[in-house]
Each structure stands twice: as structure tokens, then as C-alpha cells.
GROMACS .gro file of N, CA and C in nm:
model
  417
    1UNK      N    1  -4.365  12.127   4.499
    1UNK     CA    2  -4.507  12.116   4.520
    1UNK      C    3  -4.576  12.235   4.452
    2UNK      N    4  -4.671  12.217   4.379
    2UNK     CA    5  -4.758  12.333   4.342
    2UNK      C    6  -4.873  12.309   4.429
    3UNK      N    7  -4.945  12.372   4.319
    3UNK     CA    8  -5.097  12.415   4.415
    3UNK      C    9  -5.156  12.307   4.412
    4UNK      N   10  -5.184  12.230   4.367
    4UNK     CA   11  -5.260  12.079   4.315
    4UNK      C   12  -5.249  12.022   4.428
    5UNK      N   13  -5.138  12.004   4.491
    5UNK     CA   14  -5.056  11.934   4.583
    5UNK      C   15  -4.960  11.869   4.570
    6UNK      N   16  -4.944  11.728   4.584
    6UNK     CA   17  -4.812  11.618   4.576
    6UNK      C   18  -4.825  11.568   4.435
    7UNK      N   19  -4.686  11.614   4.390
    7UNK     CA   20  -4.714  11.498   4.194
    7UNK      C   21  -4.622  11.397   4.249
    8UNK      N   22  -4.622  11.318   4.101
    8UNK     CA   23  -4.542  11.210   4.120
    8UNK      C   24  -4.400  11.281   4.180
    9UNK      N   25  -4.342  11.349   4.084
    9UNK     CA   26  -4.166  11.365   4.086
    9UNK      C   27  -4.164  11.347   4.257
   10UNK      N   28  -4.238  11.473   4.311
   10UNK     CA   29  -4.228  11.504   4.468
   10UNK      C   30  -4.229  11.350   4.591
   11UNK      N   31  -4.376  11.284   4.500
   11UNK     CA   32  -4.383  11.140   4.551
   11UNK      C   33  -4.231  11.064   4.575
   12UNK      N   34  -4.155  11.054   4.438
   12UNK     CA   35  -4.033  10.976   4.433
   12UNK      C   36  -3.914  11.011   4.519
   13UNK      N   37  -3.902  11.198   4.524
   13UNK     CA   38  -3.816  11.280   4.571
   13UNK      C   39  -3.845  11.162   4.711
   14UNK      N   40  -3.946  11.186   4.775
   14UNK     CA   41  -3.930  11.192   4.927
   14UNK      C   42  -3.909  11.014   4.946
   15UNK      N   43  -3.981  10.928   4.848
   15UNK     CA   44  -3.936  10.755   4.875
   15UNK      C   45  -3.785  10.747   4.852
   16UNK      N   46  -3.725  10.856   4.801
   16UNK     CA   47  -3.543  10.813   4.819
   16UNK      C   48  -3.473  10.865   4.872
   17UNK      N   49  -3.531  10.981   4.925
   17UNK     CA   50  -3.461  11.046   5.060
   17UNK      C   51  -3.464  10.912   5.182
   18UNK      N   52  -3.614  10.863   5.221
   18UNK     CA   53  -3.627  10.781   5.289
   18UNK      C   54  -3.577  10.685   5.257
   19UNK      N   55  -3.552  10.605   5.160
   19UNK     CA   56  -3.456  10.448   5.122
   19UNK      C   57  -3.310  10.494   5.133
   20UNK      N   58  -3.260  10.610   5.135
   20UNK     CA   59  -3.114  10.643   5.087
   20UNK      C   60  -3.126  10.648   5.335
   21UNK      N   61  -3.185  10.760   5.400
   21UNK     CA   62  -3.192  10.762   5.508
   21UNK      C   63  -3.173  10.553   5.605
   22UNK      N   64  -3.272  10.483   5.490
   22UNK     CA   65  -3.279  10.387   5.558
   22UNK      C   66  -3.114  10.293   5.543
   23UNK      N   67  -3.092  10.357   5.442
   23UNK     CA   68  -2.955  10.253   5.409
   23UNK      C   69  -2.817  10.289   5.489
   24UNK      N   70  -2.845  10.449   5.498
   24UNK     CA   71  -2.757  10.484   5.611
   24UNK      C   72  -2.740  10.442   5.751
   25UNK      N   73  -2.875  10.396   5.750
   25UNK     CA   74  -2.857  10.364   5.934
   25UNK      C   75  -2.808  10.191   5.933
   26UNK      N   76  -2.881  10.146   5.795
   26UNK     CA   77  -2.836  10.005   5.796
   26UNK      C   78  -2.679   9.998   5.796
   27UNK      N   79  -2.588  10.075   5.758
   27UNK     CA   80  -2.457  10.082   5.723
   27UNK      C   81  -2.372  10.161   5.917
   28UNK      N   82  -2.460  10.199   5.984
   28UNK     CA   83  -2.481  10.279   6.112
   28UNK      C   84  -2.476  10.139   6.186
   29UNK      N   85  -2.538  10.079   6.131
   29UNK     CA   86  -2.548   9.950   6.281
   29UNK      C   87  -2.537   9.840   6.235
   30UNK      N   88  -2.443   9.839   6.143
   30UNK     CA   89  -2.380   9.694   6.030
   30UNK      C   90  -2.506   9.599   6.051
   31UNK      N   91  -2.591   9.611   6.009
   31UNK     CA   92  -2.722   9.496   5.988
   31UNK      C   93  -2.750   9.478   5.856
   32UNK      N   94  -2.777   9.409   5.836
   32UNK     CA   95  -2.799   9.347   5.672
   32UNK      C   96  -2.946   9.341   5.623
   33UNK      N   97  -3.013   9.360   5.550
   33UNK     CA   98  -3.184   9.344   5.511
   33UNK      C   99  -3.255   9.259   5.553
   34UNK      N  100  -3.174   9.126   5.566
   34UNK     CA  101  -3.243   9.027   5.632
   34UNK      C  102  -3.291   8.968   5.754
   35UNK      N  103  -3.148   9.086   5.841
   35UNK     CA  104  -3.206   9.092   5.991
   35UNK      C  105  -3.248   9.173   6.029
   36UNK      N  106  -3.265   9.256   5.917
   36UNK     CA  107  -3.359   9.414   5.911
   36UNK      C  108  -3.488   9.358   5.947
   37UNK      N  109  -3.554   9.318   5.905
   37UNK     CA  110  -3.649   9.283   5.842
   37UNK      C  111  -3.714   9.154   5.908
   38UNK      N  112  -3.657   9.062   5.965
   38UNK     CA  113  -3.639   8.955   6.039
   38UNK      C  114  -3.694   8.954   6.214
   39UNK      N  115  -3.636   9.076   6.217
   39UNK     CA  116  -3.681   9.120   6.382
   39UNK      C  117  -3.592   9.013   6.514
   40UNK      N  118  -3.464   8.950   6.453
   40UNK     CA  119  -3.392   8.925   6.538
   40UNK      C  120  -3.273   8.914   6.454
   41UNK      N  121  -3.158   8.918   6.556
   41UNK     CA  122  -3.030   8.916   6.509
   41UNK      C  123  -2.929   8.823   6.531
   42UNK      N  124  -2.835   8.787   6.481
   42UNK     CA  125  -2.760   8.666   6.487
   42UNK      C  126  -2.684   8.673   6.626
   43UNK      N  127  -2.674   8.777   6.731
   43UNK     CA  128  -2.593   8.777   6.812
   43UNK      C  129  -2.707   8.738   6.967
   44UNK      N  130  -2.832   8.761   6.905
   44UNK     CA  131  -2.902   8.801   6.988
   44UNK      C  132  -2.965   8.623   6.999
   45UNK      N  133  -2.941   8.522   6.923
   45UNK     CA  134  -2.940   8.371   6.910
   45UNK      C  135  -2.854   8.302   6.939
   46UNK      N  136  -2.785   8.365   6.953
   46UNK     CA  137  -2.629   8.301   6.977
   46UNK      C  138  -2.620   8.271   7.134
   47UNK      N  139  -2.554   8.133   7.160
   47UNK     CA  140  -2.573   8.163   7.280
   47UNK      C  141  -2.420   8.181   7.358
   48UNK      N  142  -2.405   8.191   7.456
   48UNK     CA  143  -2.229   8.208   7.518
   48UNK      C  144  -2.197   8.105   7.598
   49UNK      N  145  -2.044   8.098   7.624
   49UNK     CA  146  -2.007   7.985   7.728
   49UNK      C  147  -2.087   8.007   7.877
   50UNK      N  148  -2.117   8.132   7.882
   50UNK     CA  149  -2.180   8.159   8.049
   50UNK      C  150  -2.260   8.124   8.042
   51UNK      N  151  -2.399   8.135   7.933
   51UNK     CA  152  -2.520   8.043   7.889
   51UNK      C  153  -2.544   7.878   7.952
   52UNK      N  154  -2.443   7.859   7.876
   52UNK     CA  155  -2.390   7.738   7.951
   52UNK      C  156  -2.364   7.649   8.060
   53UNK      N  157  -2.293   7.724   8.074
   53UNK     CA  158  -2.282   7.711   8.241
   53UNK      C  159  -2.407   7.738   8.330
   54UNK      N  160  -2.491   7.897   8.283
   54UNK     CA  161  -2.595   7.914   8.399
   54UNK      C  162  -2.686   7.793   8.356
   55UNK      N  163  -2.693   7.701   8.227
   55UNK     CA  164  -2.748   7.605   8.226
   55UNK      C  165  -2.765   7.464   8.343
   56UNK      N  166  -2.612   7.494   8.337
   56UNK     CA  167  -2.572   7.321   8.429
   56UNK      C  168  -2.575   7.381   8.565
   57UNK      N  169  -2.612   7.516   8.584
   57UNK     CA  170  -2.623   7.610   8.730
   57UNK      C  171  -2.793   7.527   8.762
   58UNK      N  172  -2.827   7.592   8.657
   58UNK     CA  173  -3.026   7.564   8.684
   58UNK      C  174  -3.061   7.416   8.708
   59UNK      N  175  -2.995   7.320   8.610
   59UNK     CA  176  -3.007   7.160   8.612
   59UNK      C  177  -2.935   7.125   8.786
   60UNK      N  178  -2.880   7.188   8.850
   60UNK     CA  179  -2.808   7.122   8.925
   60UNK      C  180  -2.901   7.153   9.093
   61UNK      N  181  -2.962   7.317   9.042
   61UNK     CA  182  -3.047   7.346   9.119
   61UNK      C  183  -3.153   7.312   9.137
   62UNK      N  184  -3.242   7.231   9.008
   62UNK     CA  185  -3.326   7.138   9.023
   62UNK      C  186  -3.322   7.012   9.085
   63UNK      N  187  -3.207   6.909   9.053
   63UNK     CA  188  -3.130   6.861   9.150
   63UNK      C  189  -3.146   6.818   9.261
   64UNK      N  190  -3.097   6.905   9.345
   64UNK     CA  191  -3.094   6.948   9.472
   64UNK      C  192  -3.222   6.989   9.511
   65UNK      N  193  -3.284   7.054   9.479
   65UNK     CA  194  -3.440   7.032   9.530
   65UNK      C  195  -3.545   6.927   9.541
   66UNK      N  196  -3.460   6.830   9.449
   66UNK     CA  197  -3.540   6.685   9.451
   66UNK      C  198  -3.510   6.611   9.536
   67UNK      N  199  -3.389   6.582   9.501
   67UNK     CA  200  -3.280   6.518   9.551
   67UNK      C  201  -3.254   6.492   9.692
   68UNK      N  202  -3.189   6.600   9.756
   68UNK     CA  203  -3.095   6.723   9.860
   68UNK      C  204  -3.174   6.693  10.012
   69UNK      N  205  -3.181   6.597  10.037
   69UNK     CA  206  -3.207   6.578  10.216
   69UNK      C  207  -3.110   6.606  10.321
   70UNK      N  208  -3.071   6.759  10.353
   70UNK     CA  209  -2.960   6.772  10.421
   70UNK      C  210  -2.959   6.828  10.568
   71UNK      N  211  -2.880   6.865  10.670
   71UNK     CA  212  -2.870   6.916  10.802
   71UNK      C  213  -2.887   7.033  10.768
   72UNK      N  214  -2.957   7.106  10.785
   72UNK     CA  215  -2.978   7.268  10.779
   72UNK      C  216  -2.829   7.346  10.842
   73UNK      N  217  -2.767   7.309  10.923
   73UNK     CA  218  -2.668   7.317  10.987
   73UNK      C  219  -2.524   7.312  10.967
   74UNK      N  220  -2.540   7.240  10.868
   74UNK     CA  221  -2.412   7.157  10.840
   74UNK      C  222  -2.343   7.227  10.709
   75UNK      N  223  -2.220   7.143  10.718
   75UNK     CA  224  -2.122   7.296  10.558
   75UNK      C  225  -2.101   7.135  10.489
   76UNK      N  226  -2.107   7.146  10.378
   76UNK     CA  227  -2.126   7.016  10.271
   76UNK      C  228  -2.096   7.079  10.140
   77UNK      N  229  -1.977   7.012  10.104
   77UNK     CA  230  -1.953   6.986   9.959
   77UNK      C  231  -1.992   6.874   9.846
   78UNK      N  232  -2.073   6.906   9.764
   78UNK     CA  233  -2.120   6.793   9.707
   78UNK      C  234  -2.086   6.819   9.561
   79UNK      N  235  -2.003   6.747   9.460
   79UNK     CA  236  -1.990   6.793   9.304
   79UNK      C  237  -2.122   6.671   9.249
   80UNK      N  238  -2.196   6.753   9.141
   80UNK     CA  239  -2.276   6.749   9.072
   80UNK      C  240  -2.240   6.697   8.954
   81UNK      N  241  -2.182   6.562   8.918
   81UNK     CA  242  -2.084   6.584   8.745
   81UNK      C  243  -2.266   6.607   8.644
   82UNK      N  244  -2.197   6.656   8.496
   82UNK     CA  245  -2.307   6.720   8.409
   82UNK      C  246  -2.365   6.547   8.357
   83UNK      N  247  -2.310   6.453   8.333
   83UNK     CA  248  -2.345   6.314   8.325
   83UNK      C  249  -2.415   6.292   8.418
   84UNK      N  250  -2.455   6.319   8.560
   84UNK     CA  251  -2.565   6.249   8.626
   84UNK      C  252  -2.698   6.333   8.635
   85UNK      N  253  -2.680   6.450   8.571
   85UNK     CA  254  -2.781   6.538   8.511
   85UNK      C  255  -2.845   6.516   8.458
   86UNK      N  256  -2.761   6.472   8.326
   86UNK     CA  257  -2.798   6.457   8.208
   86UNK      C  258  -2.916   6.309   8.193
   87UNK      N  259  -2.826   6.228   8.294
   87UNK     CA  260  -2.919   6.073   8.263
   87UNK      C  261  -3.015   6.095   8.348
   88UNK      N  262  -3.049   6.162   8.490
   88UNK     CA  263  -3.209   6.217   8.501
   88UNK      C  264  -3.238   6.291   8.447
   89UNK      N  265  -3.210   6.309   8.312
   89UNK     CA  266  -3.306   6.444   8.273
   89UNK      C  267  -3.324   6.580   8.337
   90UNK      N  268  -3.222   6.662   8.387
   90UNK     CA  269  -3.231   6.788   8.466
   90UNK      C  270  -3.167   6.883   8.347
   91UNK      N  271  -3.104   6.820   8.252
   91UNK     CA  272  -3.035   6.892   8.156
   91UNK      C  273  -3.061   6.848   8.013
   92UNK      N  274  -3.060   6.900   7.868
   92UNK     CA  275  -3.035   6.854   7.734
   92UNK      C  276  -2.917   6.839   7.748
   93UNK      N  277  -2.835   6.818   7.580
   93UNK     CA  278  -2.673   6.874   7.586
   93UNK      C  279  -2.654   6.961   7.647
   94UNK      N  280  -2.548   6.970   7.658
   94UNK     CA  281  -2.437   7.105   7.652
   94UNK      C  282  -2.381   7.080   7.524
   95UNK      N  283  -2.392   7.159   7.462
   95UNK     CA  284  -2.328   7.159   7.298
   95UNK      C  285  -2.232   7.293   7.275
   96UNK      N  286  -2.103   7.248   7.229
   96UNK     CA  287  -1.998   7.346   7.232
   96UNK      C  288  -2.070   7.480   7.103
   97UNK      N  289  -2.090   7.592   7.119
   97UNK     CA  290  -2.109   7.688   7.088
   97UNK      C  291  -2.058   7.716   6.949
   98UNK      N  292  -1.904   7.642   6.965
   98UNK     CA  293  -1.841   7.682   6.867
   98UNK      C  294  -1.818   7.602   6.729
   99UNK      N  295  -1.859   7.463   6.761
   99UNK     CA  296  -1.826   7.367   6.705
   99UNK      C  297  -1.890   7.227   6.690
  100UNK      N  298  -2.021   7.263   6.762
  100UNK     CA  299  -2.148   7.160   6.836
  100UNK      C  300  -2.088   7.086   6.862
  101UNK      N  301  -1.996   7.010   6.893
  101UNK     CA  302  -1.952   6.913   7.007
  101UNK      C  303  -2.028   6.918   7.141
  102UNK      N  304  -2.025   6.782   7.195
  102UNK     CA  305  -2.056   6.821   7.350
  102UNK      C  306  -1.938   6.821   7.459
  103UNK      N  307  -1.957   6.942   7.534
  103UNK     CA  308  -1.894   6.977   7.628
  103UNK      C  309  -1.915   6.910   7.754
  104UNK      N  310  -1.799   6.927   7.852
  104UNK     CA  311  -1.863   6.810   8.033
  104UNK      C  312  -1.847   6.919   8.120
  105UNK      N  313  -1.860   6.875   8.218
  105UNK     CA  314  -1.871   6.974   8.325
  105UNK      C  315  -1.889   6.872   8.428
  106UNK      N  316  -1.950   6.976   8.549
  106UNK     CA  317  -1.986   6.984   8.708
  106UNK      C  318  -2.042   7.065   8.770
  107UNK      N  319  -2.084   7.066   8.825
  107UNK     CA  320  -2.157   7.166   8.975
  107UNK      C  321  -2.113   7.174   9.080
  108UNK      N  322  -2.014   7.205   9.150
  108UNK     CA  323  -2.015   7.209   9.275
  108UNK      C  324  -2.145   7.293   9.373
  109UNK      N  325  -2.209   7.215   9.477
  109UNK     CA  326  -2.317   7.241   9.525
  109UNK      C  327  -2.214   7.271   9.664
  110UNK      N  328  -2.246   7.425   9.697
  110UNK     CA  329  -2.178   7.400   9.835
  110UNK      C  330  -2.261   7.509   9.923
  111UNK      N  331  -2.268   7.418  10.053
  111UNK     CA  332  -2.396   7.426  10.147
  111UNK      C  333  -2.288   7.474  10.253
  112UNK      N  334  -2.324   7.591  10.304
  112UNK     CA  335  -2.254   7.676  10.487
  112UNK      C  336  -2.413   7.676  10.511
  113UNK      N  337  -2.446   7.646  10.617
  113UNK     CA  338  -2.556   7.606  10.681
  113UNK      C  339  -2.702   7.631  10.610
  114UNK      N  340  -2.713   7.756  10.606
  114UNK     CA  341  -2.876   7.772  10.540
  114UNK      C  342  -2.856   7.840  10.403
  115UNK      N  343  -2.747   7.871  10.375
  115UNK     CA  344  -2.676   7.922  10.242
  115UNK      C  345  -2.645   7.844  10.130
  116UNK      N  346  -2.686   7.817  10.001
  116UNK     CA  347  -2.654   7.727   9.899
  116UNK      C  348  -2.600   7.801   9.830
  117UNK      N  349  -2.433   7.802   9.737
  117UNK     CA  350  -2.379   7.830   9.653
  117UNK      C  351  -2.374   7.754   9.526
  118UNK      N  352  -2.416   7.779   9.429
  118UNK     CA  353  -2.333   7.672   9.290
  118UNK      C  354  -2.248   7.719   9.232
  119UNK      N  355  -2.164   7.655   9.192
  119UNK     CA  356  -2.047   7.668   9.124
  119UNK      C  357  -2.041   7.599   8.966
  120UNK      N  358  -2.074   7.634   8.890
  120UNK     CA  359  -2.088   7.574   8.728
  120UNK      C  360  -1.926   7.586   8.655
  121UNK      N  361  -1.884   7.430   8.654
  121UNK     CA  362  -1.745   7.452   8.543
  121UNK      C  363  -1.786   7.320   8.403
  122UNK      N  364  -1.767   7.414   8.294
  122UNK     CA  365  -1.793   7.324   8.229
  122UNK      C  366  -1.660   7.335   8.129
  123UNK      N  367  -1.591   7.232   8.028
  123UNK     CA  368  -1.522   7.202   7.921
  123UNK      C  369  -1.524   7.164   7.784
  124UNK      N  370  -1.524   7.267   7.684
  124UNK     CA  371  -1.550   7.202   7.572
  124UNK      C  372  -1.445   7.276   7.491
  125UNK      N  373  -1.424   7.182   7.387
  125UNK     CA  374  -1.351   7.187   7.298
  125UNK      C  375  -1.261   7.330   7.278
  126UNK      N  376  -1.343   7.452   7.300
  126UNK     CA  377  -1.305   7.568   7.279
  126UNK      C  378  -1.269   7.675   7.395
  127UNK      N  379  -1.341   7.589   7.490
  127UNK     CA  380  -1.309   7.688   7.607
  127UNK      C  381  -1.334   7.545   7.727
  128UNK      N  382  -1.275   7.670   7.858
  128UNK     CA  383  -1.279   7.543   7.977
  128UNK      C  384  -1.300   7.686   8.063
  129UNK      N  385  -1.390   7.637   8.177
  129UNK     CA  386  -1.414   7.780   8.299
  129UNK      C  387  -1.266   7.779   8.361
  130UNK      N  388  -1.243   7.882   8.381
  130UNK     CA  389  -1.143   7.871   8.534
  130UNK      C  390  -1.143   7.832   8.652
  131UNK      N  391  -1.068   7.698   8.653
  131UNK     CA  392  -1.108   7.672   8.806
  131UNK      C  393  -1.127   7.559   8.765
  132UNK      N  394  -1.166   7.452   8.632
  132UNK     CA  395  -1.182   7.352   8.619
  132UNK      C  396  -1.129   7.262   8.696
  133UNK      N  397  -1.170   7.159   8.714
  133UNK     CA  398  -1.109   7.036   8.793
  133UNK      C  399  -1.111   6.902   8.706
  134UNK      N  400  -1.082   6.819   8.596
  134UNK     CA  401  -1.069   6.733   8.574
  134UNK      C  402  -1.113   6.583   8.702
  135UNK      N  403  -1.054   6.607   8.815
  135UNK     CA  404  -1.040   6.499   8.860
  135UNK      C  405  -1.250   6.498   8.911
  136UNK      N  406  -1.305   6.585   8.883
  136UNK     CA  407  -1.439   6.576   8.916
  136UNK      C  408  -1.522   6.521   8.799
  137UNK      N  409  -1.466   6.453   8.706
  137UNK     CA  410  -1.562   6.434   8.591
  137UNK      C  411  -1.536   6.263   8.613
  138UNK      N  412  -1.638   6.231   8.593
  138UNK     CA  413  -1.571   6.060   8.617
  138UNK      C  414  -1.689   5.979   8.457
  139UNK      N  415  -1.593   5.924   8.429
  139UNK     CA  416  -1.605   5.825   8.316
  139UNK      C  417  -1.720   5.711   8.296
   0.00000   0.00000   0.00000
């Protein structure tokens, strides 16, 4: 810098300190220009098998609020398959994550007196919850 103030050279000096700074951090947090720049990221769209599931959790809990005329009292097991969801409309797909296939499932809805639990198992191509039950999916 002289007395004048900022010349060009000084101008350029400091735009490639800053582009060389910016490329470092891009290389810092493996992001690419386009999700630089984009303001979302591919992981952050993505969705997971638990996604999933808390999906056929929410559809099943809607459900049951429509649905669900029960003894306040009473302990009740009721499975939810993702097919009777699906044909009232409480759910879209379930689409396998990995491979867009559609995945099946269930809900187990289980009622100890004034307490509601759900239980979400769903199956697709790539993964299956633990705990699945086959014999709860009916054809």
C-alpha cells in the first residue's frame, strides 16, 4: 500500500488470499461449489430408514385419533398394517431410500390404560427394523 491507498496489485493480493482461504475450508468440510453455493446439502435431503418409520409412526397416530373408540381402561393390542394406511390416505409411499422400491410395514398401536405406545416396523428391500414380524403384513 502506498499513500494513494489500495492499487490494483494489493486489490488482487487480498481476492486470492480470500479464494485460496475459501478453497481451504471447502477441502475442510468436503463440500463441493455447488452445495457451496446451493445452501443445502445432499445429506441434509436424504432421508433415513428411521424417517420412515417415524412416518408410518405419525400415519398410524392419525389413525387412531379418527378411528380409535376405546375403554380408557383397558390394555389392547392393535397392529396397524402400512396397506390400510395407505388406502385411507394417512400415508404416501414408503419408498426404499436406497433403491425407490416400496417398502411394507406395520404399527403396532399398544394401549395400557391411558398410555398409547407405537411401535413402527417397516421392510424394504435394504433394510428390515428389528423385531419385524412378517406374519403382521397380510396380502
Amino acid at each position: 500500500m502506498n499513500q494513494n491507498g489500495w492499487g490494483l496489485k494489493d486489490f488482487i493480493l487480498l481476492v486470492s488470499i480470500m479464494f485460496i482461504a475459501l478453497i481451504i475450508t471447502m477441502f475442510i468440510y468436503q463440500k463441493d461449489i455447488k452445495t457451496l453455493f446451493s445452501g443445502s446439502s445432499q445429506t441434509e435431503n436424504q432421508k433415513t430408514y428411521k424417517d420412515l418409520e417415524l412416518e408410518l409412526k405419525v400415519a398410524a397416530q392419525k389413525y387412531q385419533n379418527v378411528n380409535y373408540q376405546g375403554n380408557i381402561e383397558s390394555t389392547e393390542t392393535i397392529v396397524l398394517p402400512y396397506k390400510l394406511l395407505k388406502e385411507n390416505k394417512y400415508i404416501d409411499k414408503l419408498i426404499d431410500i436406497k433403491n425407490s422400491s416400496e417398502c411394507d410395514g406395520y404399527v403396532k398401536f399398544i394401549k395400557h390404560q391411558a398410555q398409547i405406545d407405537y411401535e413402527p416396523y417397516i421392510k424394504c428391500s435394504n433394510y428390515k427394523t428389528k423385531g419385524f414380524n412378517q406374519t403382521y403384513i397380510k396380502d
